[in-house]
Structure formats: structure tokens, C-alpha cells
PDB file of C-alpha atoms in Angstrom:
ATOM      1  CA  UNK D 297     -10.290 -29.676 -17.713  1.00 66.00           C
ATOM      2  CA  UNK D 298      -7.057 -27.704 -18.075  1.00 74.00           C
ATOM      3  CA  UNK D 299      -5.152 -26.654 -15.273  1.00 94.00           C
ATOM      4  CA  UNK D 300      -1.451 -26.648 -13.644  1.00 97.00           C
ATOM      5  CA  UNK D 301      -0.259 -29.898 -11.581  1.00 97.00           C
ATOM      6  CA  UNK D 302       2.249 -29.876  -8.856  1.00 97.00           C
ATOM      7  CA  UNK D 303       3.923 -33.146  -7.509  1.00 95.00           C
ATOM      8  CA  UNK D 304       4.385 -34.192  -5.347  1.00 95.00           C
ATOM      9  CA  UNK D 305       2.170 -32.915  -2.556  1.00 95.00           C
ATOM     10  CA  UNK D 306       4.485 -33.638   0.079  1.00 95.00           C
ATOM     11  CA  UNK D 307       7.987 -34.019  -0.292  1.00 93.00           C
ATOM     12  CA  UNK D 308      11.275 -34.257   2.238  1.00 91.00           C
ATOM     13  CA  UNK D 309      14.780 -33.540   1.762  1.00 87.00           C
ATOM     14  CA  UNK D 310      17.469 -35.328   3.661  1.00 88.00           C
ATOM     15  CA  UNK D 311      20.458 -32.556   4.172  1.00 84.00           C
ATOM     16  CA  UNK D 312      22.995 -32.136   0.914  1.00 85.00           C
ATOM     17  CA  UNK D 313      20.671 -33.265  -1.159  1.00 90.00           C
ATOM     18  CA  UNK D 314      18.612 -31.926  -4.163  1.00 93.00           C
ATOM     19  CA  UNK D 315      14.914 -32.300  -4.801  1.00 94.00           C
ATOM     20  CA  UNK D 316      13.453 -31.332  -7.926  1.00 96.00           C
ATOM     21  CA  UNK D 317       9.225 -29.954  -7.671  1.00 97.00           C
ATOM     22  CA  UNK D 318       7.404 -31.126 -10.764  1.00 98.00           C
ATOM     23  CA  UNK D 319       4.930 -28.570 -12.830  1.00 98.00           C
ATOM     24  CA  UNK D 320       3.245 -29.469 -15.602  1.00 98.00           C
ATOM     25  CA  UNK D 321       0.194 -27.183 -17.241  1.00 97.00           C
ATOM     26  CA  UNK D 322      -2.251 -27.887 -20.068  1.00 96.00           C
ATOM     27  CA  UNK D 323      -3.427 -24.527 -20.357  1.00 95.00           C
ATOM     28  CA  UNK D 324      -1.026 -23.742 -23.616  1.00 94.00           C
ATOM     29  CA  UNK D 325       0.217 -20.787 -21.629  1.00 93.00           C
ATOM     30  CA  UNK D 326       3.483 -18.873 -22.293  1.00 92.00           C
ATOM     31  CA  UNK D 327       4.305 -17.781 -18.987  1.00 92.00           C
ATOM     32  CA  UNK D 328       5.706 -19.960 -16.030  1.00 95.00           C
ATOM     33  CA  UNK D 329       6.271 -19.063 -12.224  1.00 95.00           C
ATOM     34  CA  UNK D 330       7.806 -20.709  -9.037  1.00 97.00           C
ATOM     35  CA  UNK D 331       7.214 -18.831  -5.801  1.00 97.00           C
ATOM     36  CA  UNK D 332       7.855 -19.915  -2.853  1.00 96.00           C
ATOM     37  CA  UNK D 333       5.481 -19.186   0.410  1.00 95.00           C
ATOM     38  CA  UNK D 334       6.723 -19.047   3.910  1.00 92.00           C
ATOM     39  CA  UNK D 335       3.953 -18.604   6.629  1.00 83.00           C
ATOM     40  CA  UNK D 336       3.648 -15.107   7.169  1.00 75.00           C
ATOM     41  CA  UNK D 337       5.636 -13.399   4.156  1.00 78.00           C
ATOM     42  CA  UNK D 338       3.069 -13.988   1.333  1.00 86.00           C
ATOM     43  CA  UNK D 339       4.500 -15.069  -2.241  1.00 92.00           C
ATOM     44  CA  UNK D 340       8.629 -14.596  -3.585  1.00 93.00           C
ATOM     45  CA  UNK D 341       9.065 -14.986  -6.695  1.00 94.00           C
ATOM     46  CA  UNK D 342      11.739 -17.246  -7.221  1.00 96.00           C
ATOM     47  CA  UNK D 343      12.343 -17.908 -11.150  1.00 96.00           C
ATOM     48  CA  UNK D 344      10.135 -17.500 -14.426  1.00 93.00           C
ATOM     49  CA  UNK D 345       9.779 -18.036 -18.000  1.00 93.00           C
ATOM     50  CA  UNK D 346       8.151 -16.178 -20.933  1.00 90.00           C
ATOM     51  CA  UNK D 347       9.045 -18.544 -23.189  1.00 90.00           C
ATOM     52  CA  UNK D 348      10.777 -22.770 -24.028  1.00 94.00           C
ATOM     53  CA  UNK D 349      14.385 -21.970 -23.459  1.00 94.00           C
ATOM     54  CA  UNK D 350      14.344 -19.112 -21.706  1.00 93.00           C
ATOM     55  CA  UNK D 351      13.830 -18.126 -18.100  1.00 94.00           C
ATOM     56  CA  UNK D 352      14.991 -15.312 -15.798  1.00 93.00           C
ATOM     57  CA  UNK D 353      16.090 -14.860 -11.871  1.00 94.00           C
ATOM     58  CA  UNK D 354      12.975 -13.848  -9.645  1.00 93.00           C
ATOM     59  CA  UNK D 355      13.595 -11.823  -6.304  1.00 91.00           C
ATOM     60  CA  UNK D 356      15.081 -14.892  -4.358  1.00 95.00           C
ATOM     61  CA  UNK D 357      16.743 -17.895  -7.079  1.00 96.00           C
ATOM     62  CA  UNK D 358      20.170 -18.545  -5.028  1.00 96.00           C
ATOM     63  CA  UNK D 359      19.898 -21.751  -4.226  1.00 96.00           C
ATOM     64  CA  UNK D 360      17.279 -23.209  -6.968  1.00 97.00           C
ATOM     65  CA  UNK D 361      17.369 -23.876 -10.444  1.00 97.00           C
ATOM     66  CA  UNK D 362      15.194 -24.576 -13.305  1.00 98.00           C
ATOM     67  CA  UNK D 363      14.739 -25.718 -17.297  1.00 97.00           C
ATOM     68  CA  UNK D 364      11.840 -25.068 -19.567  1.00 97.00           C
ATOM     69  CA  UNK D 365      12.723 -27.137 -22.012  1.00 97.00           C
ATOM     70  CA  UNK D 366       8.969 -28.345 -23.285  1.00 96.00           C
ATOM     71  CA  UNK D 367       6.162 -25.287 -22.963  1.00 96.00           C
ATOM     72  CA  UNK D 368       4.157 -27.616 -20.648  1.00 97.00           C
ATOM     73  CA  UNK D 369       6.527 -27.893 -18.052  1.00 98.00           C
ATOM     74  CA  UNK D 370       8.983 -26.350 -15.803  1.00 98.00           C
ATOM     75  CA  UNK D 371      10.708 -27.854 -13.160  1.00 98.00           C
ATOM     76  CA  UNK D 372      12.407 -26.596 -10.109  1.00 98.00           C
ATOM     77  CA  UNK D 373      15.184 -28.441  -8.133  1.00 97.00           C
ATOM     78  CA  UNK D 374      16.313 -27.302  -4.931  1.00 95.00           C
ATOM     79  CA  UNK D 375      19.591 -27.668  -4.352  1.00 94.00           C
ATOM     80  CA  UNK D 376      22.003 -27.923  -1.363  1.00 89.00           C
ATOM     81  CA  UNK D 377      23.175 -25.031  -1.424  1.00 88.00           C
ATOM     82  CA  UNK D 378      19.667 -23.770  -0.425  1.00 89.00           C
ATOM     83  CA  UNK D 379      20.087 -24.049   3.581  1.00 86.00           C
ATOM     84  CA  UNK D 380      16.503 -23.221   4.477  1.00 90.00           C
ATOM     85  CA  UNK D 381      14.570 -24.877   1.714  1.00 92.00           C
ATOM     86  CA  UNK D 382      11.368 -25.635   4.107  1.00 94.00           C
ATOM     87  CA  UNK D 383       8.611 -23.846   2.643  1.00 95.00           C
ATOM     88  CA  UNK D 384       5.107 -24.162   0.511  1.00 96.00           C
ATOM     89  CA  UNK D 385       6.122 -24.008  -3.365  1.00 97.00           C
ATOM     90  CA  UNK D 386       3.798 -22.925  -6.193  1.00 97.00           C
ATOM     91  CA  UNK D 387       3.889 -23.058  -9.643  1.00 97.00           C
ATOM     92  CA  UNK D 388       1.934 -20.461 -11.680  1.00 96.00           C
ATOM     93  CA  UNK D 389       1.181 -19.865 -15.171  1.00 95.00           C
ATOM     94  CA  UNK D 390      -0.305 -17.217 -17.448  1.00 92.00           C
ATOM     95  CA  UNK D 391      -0.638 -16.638 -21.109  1.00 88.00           C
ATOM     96  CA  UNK D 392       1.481 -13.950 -22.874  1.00 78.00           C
ATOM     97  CA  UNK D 393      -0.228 -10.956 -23.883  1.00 70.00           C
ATOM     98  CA  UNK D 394       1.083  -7.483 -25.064  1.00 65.00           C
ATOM     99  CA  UNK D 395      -1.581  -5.876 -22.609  1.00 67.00           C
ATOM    100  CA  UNK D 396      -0.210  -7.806 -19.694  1.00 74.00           C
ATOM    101  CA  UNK D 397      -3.855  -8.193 -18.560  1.00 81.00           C
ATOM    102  CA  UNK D 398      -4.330 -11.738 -18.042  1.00 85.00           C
ATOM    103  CA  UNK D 399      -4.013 -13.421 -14.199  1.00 90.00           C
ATOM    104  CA  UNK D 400      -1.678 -16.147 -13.515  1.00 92.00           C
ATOM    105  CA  UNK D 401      -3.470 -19.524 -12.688  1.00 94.00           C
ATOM    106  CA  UNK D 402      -2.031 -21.397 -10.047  1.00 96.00           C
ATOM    107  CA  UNK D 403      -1.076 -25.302  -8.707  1.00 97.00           C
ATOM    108  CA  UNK D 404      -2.179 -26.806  -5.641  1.00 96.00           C
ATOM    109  CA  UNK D 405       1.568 -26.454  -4.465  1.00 96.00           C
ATOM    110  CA  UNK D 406       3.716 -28.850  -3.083  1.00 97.00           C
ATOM    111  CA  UNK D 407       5.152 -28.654   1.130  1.00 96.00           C
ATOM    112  CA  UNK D 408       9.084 -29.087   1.451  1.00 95.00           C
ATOM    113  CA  UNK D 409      10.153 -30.181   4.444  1.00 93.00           C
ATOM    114  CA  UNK D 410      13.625 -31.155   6.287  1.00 86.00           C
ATOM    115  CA  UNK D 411      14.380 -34.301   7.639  1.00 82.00           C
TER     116      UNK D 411
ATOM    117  CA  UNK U 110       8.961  -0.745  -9.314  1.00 74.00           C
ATOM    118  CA  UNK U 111       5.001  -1.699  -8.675  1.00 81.00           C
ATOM    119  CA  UNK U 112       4.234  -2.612  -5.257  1.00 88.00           C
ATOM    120  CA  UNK U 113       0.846  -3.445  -3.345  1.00 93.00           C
ATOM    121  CA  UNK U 114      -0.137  -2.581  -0.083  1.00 95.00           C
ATOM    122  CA  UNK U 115      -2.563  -5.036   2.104  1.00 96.00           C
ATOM    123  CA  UNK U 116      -2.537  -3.080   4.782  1.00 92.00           C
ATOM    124  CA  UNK U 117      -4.451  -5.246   7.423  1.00 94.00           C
ATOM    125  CA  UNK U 118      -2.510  -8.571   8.233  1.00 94.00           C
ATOM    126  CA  UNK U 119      -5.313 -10.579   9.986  1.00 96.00           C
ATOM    127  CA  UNK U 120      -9.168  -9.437   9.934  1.00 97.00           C
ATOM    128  CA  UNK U 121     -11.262 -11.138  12.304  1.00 97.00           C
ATOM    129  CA  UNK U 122     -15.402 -10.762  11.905  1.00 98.00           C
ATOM    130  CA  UNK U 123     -18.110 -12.520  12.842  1.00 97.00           C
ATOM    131  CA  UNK U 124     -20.108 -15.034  10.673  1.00 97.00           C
ATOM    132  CA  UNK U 125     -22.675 -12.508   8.924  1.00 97.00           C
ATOM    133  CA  UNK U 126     -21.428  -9.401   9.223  1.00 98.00           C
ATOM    134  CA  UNK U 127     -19.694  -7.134   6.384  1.00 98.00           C
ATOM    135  CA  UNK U 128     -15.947  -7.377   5.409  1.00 98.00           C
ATOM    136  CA  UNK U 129     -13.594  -5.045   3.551  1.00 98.00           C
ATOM    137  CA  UNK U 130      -9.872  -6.187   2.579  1.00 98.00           C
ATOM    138  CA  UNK U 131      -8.139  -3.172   1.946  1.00 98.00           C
ATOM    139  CA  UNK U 132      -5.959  -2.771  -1.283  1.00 97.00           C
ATOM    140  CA  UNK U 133      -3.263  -0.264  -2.589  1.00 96.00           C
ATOM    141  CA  UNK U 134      -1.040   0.092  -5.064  1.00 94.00           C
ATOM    142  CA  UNK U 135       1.336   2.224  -6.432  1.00 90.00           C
ATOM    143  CA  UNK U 136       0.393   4.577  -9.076  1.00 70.00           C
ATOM    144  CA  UNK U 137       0.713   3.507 -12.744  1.00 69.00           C
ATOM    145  CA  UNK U 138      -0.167   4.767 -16.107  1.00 71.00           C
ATOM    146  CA  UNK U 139      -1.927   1.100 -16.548  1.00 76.00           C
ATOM    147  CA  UNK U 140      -2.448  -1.321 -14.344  1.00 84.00           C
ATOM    148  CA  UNK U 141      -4.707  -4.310 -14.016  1.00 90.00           C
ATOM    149  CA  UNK U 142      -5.937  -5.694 -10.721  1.00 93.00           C
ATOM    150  CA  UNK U 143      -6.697  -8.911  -9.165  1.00 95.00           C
ATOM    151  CA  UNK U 144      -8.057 -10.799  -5.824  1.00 97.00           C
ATOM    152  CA  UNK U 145      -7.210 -14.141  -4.933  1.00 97.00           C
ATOM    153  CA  UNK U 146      -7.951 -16.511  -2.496  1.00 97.00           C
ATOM    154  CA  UNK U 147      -5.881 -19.295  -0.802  1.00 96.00           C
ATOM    155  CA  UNK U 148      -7.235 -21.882   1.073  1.00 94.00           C
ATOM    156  CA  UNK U 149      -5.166 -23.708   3.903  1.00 89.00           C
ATOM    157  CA  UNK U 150      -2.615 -25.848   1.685  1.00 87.00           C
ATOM    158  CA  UNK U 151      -3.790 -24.798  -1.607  1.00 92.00           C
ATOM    159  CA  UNK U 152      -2.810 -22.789  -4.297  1.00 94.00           C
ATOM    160  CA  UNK U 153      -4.424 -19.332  -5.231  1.00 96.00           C
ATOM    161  CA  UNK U 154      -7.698 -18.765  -6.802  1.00 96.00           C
ATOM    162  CA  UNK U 155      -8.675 -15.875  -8.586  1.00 96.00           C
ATOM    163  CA  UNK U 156     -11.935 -14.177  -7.240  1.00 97.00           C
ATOM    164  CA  UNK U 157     -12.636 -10.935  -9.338  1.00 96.00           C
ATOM    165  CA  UNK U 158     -10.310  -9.156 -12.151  1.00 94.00           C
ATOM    166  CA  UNK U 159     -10.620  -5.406 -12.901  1.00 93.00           C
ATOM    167  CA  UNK U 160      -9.220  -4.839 -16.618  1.00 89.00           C
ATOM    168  CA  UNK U 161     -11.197  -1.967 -17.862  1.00 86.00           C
ATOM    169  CA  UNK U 162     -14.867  -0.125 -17.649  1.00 87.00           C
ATOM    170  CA  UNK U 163     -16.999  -0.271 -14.830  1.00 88.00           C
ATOM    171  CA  UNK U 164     -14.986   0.191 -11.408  1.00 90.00           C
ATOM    172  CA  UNK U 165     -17.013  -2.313  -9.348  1.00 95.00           C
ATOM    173  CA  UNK U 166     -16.261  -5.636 -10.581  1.00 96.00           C
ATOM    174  CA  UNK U 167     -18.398  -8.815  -8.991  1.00 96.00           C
ATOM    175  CA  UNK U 168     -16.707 -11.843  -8.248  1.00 95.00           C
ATOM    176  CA  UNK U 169     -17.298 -15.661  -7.089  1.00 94.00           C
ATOM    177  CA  UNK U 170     -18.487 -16.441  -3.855  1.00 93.00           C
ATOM    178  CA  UNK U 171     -20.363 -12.953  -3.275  1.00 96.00           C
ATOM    179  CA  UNK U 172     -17.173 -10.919  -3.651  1.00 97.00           C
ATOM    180  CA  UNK U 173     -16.639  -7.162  -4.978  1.00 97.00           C
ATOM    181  CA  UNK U 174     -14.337  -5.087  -5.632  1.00 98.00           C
ATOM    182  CA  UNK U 175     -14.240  -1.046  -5.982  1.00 96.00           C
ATOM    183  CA  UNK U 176     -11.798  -0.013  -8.366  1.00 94.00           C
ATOM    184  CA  UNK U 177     -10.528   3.497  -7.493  1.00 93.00           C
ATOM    185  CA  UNK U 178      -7.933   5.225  -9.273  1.00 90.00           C
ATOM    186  CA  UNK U 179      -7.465   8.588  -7.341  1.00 91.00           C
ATOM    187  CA  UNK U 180      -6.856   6.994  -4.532  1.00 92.00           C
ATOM    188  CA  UNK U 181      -4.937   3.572  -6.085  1.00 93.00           C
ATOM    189  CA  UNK U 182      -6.790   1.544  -4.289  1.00 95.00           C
ATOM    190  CA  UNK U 183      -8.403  -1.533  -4.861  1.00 96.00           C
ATOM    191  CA  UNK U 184     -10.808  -2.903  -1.838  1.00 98.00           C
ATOM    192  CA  UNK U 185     -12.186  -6.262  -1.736  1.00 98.00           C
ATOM    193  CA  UNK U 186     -15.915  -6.117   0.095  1.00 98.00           C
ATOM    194  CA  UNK U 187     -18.762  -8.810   0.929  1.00 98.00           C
ATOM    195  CA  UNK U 188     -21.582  -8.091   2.496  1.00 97.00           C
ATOM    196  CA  UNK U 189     -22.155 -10.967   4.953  1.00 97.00           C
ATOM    197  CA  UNK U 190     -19.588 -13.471   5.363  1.00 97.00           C
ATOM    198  CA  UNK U 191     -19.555 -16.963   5.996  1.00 97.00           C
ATOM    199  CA  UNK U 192     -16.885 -19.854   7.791  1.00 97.00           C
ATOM    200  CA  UNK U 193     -16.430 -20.950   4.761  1.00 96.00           C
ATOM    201  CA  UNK U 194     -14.667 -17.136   3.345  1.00 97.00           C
ATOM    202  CA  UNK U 195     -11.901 -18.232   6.009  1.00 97.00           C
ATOM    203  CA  UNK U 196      -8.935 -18.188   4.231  1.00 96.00           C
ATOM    204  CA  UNK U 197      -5.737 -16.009   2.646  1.00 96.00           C
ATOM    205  CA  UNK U 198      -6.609 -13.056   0.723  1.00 97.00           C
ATOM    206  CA  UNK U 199      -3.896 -11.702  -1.551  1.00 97.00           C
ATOM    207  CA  UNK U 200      -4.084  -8.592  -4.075  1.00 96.00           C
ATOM    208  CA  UNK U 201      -2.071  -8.583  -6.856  1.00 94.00           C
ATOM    209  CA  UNK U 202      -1.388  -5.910  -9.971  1.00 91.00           C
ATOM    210  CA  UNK U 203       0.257  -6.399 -13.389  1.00 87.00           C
ATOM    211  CA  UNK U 204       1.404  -3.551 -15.544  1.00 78.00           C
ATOM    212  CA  UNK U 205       4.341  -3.682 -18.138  1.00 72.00           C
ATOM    213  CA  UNK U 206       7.764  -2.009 -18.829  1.00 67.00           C
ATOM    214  CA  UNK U 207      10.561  -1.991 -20.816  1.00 61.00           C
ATOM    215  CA  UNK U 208      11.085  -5.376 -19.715  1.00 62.00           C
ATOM    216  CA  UNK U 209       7.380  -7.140 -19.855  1.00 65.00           C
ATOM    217  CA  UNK U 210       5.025  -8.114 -17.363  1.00 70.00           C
ATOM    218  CA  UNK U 211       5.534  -7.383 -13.704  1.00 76.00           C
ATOM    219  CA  UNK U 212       3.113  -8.833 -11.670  1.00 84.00           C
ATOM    220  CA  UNK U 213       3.273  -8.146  -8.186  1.00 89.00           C
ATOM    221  CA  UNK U 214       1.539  -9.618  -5.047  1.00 93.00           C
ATOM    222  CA  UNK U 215       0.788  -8.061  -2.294  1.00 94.00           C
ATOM    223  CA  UNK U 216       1.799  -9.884   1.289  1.00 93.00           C
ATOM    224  CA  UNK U 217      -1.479 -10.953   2.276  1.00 95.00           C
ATOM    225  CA  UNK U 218      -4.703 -10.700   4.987  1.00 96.00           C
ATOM    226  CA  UNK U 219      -5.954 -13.598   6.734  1.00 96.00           C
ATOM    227  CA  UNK U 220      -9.706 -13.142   7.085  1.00 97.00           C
ATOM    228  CA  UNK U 221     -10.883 -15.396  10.354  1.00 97.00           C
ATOM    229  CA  UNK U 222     -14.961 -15.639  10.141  1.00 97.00           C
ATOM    230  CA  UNK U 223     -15.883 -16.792  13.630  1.00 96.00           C
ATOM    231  CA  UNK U 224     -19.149 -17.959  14.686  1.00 95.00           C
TER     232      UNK U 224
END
């Protein structure tokens, strides 16, 4: 079945130090999404790509970064210079249409926490 | 700029009884409309899509949704709920512009079905 994987599940960051979320989809979708979820606030979008090679800021990317080097996957490493990284992450995908009519499809997310 | 409006935060009901999540959005020329549904430490699933044609568009678990454009609103309903419908309920909308997709979420409504 095709779908979007997150790993980890779980995953703790000592402070300075960077942590990179894994997503990988086999849905041959264009489109890639991180957002990150905060109890409460409902979904920011922090970066995305339309395209291998190419991605663009969301509403809150200080303090991450990401590559989309292979259509399949798109990592995002939080970095130390994020100071409140603890948070539910999800990784979303969607195919590219010129309607703009299709839904994104989402991972099971993966919980950031602080030691 | 698209935004959505959920404009109930929490929406407690009793196992059985009807539910509405209410929906709004800010008027478009186009837009396309979805309902999703997060369980606790999950990602989203989509319930129910409106793209075109018939306003009242049926969804899994016993979901609908009224499409309305005068009023830009987009109102998720089921008849009798069960524990099991406890979970997030977000609304999102997609349209395009000069720049592409935007796809927006809206910040959420916690629907508590209590026995």
C-alpha cells in the first residue's frame, strides 16, 4: 500500500544539538510538507516543496532546514538554533495539479521532545 | 490570503446525539474543501472532499458535509455519534494564485463524545 512514513516515532534532543525527522512517501507525489503541531495551535507550516531541488519557507522555518534531493523524500533537521523545538511534526504530501484540487495525505508524525 | 475559520474550539456531546463542526472560509473565486480527522498521536485523515457538483458530500465513518457558497461555509455534520468520533477535527481549503497552491488549515475543534 502506498503511503508517507515518518521516523522515528519518538525522538529527543539533548540541548545544541540537531535532529533530523525522516519522510519518505511512495505515493509518486510532487508536493512535500513539514508542519509542525503544538497542542492547542493546530498545524504551521514550516517548509515545502513542489518539486526535487526546490523548496520554499512556510510561515515558521527559522530554526529548521530541509533538502529534497530524491522525489520520495524530504527531510527536516532541527537545528540549535531552534530554542523551543518540542512539538508533534508531520510530514504531508500531495500530487501537483494545475486545479490545485487534490488533498495532502499525511504521516503518522513523529513527537520531539527536550531532554 | 485564504484563511479558515473553526469557530468552536472544543464540542462536547453525548454518545448518540447529532454533531455539527462548523466551517468558514474566506471567499474565493475557487476553492476546494476538505475535513480531516486526527486521532490522539496520529497524523490527519481525510474524511470527505468537496471539488465540484453536488454541495453535500458523504464521507467515511457516517460523516457529511454541506457545501455552501453564499455563506462560505463548509459544516461537517453526523447524525449520531459514537466514542469512537473522539478526536481532532480540522478544515482545510486549497485554491491557487500567482504563486500555486495555498492550502490552508484551519486551527481545529476537539469533538469529546461522552457516554
Amino acid at each position: 500500500d502506498g503511503g508517507i512514513t515518518q521516523s522515528p516515532k519518538y525522538l529527543f534532543r539533548k540541548e545544541g544539538q540537531n535532529v533530523t525527522l525522516s519522510c519518505e512517501q511512495n505515493l509518486n507525489h510532487d508536493a512535500m510538507y513539514w508542519y509542525r503541531q503544538d497542542p492547542g495551535q493546530g498545524l504551521r507550516l514550516i517548509y515545502y516543496s513542489q518539486i526535487v531541488n526546490d523548496f520554499q519557507k512556510g510561515d515558521i522555518a527559522e530554526g529548521y532546514s530541509v533538502s529534497r534531493e530524491k522525489k520520495e523524500s524530504f527531510p527536516l533537521t532541527v537545528t540549535s538554533a531552534q530554542k523551543n523545538p518540542t512539538a508533534f511534526y508531520l510530514c504531508a504530501s500531495s500530487p501537483r495539479t494545475a486545479l490545485s484540487n487534490q488533498p495532502q495525505h499525511f504521516g503518522d508524525g513523529t513527537r520531539l521532545s527536550i531532554l | 490570503a485564504q484563511s479558515v475559520t473553526q469557530l468552536d474550539s472544543q464540542v462536547p456531546v453525548f454518545e448518540e446525539a447529532p454533531v455539527e463542526l462548523r466551517c468558514n472560509y474566506s471567499s474565493s473565486v475557487s476553492v476546494y474543501l476538505f475535513w480531516y480527522v486526527q486521532y490522539p498521536n496520529q497524523g490527519l485523515q481525510l474524511l470527505l472532499k468537496y471539488l465540484s457538483g453536488s454541495t453535500l458530500v458523504k464521507g467515511i465513518n457516517g460523516f457529511e458535509a454541506e457545501f455552501n457558497k453564499s455563506q462560505t461555509s463548509f459544516h461537517l455534520r453526523k447524525p449520531s455519534v459514537h466514542i469512537s468520533d473522539t478526536a481532532e477535527y480540522f478544515c482545510a481549503v486549497s485554491d491557487r494564485d500567482n504563486y500555486g497552491q495555498n492550502f490552508v488549515f484551519g486551527p481545529g475543534t476537539r469533538l469529546s463524545v461522552l457516554p
